[in-house]
Short mmCIF file of C-alpha atoms and ligand atoms in Angstrom, two decimals:
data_model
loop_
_atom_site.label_atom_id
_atom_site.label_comp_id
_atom_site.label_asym_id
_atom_site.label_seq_id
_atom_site.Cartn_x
_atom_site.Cartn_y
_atom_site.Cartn_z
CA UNK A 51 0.00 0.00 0.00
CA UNK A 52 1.68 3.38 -1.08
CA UNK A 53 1.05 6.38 1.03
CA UNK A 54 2.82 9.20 2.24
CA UNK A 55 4.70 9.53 5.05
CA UNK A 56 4.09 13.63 5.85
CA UNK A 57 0.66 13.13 7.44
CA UNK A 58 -0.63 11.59 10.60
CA UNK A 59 0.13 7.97 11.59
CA UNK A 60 -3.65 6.84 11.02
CA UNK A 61 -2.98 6.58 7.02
CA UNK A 62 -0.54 4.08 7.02
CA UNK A 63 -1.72 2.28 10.63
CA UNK A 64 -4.40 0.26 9.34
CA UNK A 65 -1.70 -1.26 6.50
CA UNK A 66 0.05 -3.51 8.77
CA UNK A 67 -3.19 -4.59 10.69
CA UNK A 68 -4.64 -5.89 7.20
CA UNK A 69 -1.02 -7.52 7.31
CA UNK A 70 -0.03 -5.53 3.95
CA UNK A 71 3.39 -3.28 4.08
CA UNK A 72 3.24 0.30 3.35
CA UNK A 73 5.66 2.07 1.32
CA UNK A 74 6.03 5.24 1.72
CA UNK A 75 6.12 7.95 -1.15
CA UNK A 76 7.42 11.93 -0.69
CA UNK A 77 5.36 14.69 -1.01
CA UNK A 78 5.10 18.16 -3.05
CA UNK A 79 7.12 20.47 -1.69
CA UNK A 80 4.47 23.15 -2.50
CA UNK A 81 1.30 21.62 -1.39
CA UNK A 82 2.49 18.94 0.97
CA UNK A 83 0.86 16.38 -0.35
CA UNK A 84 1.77 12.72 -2.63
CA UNK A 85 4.17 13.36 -5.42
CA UNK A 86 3.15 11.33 -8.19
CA UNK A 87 6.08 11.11 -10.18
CA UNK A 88 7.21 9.96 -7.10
CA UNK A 89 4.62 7.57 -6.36
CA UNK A 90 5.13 5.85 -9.87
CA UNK A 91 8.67 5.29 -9.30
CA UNK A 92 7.83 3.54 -6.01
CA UNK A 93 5.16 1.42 -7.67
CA UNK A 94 8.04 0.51 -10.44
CA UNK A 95 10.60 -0.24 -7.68
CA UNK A 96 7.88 -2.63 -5.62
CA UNK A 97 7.46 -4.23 -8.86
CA UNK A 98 10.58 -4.93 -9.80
CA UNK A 99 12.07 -6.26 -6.43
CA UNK A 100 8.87 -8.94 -6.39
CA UNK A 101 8.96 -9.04 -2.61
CA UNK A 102 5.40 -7.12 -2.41
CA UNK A 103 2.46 -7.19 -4.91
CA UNK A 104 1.08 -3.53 -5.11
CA UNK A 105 -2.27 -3.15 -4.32
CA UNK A 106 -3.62 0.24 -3.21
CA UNK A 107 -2.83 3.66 -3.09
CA UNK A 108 -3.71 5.89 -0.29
CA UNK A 109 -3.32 9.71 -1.11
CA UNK A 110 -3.98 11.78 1.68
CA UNK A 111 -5.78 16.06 1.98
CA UNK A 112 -3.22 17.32 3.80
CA UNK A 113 -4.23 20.49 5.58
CA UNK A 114 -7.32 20.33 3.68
CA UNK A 115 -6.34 20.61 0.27
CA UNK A 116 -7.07 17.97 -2.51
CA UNK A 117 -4.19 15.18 -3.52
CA UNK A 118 -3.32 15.65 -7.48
CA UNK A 119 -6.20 12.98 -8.11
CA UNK A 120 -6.14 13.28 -12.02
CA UNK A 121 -2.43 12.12 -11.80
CA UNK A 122 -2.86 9.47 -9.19
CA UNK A 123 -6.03 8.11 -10.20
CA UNK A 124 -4.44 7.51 -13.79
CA UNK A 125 -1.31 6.17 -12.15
CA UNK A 126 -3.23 3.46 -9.85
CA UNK A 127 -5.80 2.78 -12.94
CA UNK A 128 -2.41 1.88 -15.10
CA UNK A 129 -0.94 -0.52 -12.16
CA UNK A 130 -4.21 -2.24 -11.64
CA UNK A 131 -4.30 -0.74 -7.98
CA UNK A 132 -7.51 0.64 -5.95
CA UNK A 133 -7.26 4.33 -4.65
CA UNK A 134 -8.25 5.02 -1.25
CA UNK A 135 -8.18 9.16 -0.58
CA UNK A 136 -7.59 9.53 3.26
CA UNK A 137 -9.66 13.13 3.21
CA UNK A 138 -9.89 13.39 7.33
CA UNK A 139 -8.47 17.03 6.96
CA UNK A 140 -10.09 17.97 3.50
CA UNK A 141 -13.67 16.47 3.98
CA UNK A 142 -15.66 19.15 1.82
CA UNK A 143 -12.61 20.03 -0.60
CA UNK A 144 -12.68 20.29 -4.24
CA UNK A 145 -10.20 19.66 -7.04
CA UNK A 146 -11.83 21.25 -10.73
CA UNK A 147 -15.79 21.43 -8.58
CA UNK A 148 -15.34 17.61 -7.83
CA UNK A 149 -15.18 16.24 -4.33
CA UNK A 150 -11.61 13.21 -3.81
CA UNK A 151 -14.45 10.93 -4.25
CA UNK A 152 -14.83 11.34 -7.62
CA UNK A 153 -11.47 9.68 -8.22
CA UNK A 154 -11.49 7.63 -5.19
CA UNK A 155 -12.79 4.00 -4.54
CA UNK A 156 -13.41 4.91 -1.32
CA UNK A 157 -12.78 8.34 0.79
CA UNK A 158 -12.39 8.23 4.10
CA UNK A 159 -13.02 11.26 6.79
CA UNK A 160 -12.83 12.02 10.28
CA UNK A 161 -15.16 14.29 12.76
CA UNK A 162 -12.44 14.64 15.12
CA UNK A 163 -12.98 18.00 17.01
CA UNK A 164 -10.13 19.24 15.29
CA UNK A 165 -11.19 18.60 11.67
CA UNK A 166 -12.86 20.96 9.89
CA UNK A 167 -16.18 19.10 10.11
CA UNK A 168 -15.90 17.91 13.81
CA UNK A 169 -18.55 16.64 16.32
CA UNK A 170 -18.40 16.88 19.98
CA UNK A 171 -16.53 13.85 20.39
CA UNK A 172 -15.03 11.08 17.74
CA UNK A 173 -16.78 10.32 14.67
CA UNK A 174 -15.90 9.18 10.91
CA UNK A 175 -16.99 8.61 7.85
CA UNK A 176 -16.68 6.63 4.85
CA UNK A 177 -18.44 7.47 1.01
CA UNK A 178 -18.13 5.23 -2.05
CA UNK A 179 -19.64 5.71 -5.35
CA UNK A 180 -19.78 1.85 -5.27
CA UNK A 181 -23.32 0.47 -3.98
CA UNK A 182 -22.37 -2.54 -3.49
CA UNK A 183 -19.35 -1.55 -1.70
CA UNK A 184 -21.41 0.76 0.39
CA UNK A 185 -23.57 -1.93 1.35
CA UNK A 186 -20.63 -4.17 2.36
CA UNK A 187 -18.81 -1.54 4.86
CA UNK A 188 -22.43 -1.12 6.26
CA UNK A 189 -22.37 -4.50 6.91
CA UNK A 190 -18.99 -4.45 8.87
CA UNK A 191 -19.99 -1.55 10.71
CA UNK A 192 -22.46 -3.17 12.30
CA UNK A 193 -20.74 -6.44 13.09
CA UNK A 194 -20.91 -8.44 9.80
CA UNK A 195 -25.00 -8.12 9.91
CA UNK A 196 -26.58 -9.53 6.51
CA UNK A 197 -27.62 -7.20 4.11
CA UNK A 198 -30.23 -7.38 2.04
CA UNK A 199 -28.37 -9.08 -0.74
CA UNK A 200 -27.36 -11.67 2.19
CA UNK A 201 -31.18 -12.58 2.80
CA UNK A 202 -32.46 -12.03 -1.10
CA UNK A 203 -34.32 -15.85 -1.65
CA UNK A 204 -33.59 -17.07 1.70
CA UNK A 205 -36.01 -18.09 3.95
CA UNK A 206 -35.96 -17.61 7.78
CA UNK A 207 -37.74 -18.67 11.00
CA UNK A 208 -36.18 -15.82 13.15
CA UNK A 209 -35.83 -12.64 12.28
CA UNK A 210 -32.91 -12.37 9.88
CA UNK A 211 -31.36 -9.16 11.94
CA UNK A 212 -29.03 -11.10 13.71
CA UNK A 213 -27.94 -13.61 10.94
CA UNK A 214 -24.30 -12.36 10.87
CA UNK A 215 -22.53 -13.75 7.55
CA UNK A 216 -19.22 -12.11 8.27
CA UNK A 217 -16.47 -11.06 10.66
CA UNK A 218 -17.32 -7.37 11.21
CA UNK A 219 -16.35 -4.72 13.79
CA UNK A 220 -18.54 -1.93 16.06
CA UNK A 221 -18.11 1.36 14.09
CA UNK A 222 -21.12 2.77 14.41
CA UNK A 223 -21.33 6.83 14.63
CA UNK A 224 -22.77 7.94 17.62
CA UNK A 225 -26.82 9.35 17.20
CA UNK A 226 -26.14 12.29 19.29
CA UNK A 227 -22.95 12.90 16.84
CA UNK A 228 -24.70 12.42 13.94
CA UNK A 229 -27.59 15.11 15.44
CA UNK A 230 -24.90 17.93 16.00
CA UNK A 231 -22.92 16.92 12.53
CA UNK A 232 -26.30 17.28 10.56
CA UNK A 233 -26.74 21.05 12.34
CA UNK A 234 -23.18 21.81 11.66
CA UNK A 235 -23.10 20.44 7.95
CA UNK A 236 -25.93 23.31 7.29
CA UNK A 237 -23.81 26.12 7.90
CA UNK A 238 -20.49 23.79 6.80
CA UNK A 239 -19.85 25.47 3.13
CA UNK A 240 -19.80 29.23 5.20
CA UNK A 241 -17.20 27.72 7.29
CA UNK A 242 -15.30 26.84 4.43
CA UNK A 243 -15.85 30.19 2.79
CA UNK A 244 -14.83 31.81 6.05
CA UNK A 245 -12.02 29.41 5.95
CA UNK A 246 -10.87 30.63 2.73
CA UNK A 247 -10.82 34.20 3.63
CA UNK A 248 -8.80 33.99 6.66
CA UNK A 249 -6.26 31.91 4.85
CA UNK A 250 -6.02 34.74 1.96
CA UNK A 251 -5.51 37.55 4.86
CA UNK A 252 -2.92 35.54 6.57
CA UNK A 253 -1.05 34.73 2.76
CA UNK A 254 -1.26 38.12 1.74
CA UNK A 255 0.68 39.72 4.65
CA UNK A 256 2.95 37.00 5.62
CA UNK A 257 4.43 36.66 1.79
CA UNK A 258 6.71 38.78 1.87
CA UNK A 259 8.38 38.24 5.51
CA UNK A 260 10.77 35.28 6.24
CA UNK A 261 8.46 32.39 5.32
CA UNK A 262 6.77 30.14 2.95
CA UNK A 263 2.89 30.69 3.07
CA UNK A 264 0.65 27.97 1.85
CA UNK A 265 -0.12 26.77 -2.13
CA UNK A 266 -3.24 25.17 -3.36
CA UNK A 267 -3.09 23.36 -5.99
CA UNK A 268 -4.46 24.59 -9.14
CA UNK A 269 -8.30 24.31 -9.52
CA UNK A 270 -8.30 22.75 -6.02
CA UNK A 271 -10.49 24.55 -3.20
CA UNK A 272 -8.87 23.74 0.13
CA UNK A 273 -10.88 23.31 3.56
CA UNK A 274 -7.82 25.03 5.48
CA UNK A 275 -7.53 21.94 8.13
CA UNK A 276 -4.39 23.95 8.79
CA UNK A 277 -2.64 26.70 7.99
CA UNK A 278 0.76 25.58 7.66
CA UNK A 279 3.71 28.23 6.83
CA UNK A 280 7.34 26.97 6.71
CA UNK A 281 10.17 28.62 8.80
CA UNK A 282 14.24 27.77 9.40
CA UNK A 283 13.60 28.60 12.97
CA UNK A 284 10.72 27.15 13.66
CA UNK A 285 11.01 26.13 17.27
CA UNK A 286 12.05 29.30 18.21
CA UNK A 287 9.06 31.25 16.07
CA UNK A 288 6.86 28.59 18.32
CA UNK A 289 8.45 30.10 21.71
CA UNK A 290 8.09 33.68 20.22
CA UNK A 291 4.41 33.20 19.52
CA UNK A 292 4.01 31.58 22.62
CA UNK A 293 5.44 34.33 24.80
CA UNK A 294 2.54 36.27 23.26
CA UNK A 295 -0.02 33.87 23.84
CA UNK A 296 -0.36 32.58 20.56
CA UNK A 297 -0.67 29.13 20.20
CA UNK A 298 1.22 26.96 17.51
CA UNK A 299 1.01 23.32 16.43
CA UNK A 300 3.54 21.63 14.36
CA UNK A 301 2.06 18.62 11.90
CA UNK A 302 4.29 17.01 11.83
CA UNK A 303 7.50 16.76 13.40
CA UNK A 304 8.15 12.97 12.91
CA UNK A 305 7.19 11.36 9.37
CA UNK A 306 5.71 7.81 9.68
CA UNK A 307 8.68 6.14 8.39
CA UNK A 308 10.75 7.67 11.15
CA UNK A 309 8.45 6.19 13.81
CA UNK A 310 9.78 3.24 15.56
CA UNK A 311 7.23 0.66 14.36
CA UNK A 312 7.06 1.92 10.87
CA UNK A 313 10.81 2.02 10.64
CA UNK A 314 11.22 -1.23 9.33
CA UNK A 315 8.82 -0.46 6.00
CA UNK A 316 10.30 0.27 2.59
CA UNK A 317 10.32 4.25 0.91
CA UNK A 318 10.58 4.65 -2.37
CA UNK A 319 13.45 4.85 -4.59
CA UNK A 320 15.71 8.14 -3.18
CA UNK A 321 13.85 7.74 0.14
CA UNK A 322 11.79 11.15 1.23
CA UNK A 323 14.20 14.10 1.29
CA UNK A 324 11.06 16.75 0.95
CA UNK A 325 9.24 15.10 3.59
CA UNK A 326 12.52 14.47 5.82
CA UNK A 327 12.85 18.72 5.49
CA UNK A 328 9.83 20.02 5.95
CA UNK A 329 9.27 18.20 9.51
CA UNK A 330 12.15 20.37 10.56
CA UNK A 331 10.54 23.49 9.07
CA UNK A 332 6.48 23.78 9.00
CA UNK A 333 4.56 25.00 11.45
CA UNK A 334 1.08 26.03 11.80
CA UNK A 335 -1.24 28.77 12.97
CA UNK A 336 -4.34 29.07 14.74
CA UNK A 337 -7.19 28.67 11.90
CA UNK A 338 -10.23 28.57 12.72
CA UNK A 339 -13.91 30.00 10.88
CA UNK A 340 -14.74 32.74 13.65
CA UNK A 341 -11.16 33.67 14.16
CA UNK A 342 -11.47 37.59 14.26
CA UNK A 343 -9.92 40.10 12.22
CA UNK A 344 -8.53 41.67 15.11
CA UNK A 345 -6.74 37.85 16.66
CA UNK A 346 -5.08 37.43 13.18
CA UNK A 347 -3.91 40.93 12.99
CA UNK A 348 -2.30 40.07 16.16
CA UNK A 349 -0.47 37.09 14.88
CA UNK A 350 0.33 38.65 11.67
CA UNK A 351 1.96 41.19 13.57
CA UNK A 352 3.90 39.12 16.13
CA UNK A 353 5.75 36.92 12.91
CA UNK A 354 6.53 40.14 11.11
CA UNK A 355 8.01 40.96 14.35
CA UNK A 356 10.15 37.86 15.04
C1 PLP B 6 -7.28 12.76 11.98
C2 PLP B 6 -6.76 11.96 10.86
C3 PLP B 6 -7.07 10.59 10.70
C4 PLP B 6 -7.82 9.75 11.70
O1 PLP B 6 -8.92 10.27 12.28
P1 PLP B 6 -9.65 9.43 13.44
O2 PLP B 6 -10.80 10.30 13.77
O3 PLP B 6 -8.69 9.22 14.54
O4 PLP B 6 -10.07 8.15 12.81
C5 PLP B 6 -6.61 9.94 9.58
N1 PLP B 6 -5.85 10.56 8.66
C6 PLP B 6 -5.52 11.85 8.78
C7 PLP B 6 -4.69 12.48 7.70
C8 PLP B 6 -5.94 12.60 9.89
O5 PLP B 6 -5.60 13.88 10.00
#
């Protein structure tokens, strides 16, 4: 399974549970997210050691902006491999007016808190395009239940509801999660628009000081999980900030592949020199949809300072 390694540990975490290796694959240096070029050569270099047979690709919204899906789609179509787009940051991002899903097999998303789209505690979700998919992961949400295909021209004594035909899991999203998601989804494209704005306020007077300020790709809307600049002194830009009661988050300081339990799994050819760099360098601001003109003139004006 080829994912990157820039992005938090949940992409590649479920890989070695399903018993399948990742490999990881670097990233843009511009948008942060999987380098296809890159991503081909790793496919080519699985295939022509012959220890692993390729399978899936996992691209991943960093910070809320859409993957290059026209180039990885095509590049996972040509290799025979499914494409899973791990949009827990970008859930409500578009690439060209079309949501990851229209590339995807399957998206995933998260309603972390913390994500754009968050509930009051955890909560996820997964779309397909695929019905019968869909009706398969509703299945093993709810502990390998039959589905209706399951019971089509079978007859039963009992109540078929707790006929389970396969080995599923509890991942059921919370009612009372679901009832404040549905209230916040209403006013969830103002967010992003609000989103938007405070990102273009914060790019157009950090520019020109010391830093790298974010790039969307082109034709891609991002959802602004994070507003991520870059700095060579980064730590002590995070103590500066903090001093003024600004707070900071860095995403993320250790890649995957530097982890201890991921250390073992393969990178592609070169290994991840972008990725390996910008842990050392990005760090990210407090972004938020109500976050006032007055709070980011603040923090504007405390970096320009530093
Ligand atoms: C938050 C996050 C996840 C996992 O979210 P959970 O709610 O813990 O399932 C997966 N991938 C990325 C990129 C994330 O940021």
């Amino acid at each position: 399974m080829f994912c990157p390694s820039f992005t938090f540990t949940a992409t590649a975490e479920i890989v070695p549970w399903l018993g399948a290796s990742p490999v990881f694959v670097d990233i843009d240096p511009y948008t942060y997210n999987m380098d296809a070029e890159h991503l081909a050569a790793s496919i080519e270099m699985v295939k022509a050691s012959g220890k692993l047979n390729p399978k899936v690709v996992i691209a991943v919204d960093l910070f809320g902006q859409p993957a290059n899906y026209p180039a990885i789609s095509e590049i996972a179509r040509n290799h025979d491999l499914k494409l899973i787009a791990d949009s827990a940051q970008g859930f409500g991002c578009t690439l060209y007016g079309q949501h990851p899903s229209s590339w995807s097999d399957i998206t995933t998303t998260s309603f972390f808190p913390a994500k754009p789209l968050g509930c009051y505690g955890d909560g996820g979700a997964i779309l397909t395009n695929d019905a019968s998919l869909a009706e398969l992961m509703e299945s093993l949400a709810v502990h390998g239940k039959a589905m209706p295909r399951d019971i089509a021209g079978r007859h039963f004594d009992h109540d078929p509801k707790y006929w389970n035909v396969r080995i599923g899991m509890n991942s059921r999203l919370d009612t009372i999660q679901a009832a404040i998601l549905l209230e916040k989804l209403a006013i969830f494209p103002d967010e992003i628009a609000a989103r938007n704005r405070i990102a273009a306020r914060y790019s157009e007077h950090l520019a020109n000081v010391a830093v790298s300020v974010p790039e969307v790709i082109s034709g891609g809307v991002s959802t602004w999980a994070q507003y991520t600049i870059e700095h060579t002194r980064r730590d002590d830009l995070a103590a500066h900030l903090k001093a003024k009661g600004i707070p900071t988050a860095v995403y993320y300081p250790i890649p995957i592949h530097q982890q201890e339990p991921y250390a073992h799994f393969p990178s592609g050819p070169g290994g991840l020199p972008v990725t390996e760099e910008k842990a050392g360098r990005v760090i990210s601001l407090p972004m938020h949809p109500y976050l006032e003109e007055d709070a980011q003139d603040l923090i504007i004006r405390a970096i320009r300072d530093f």
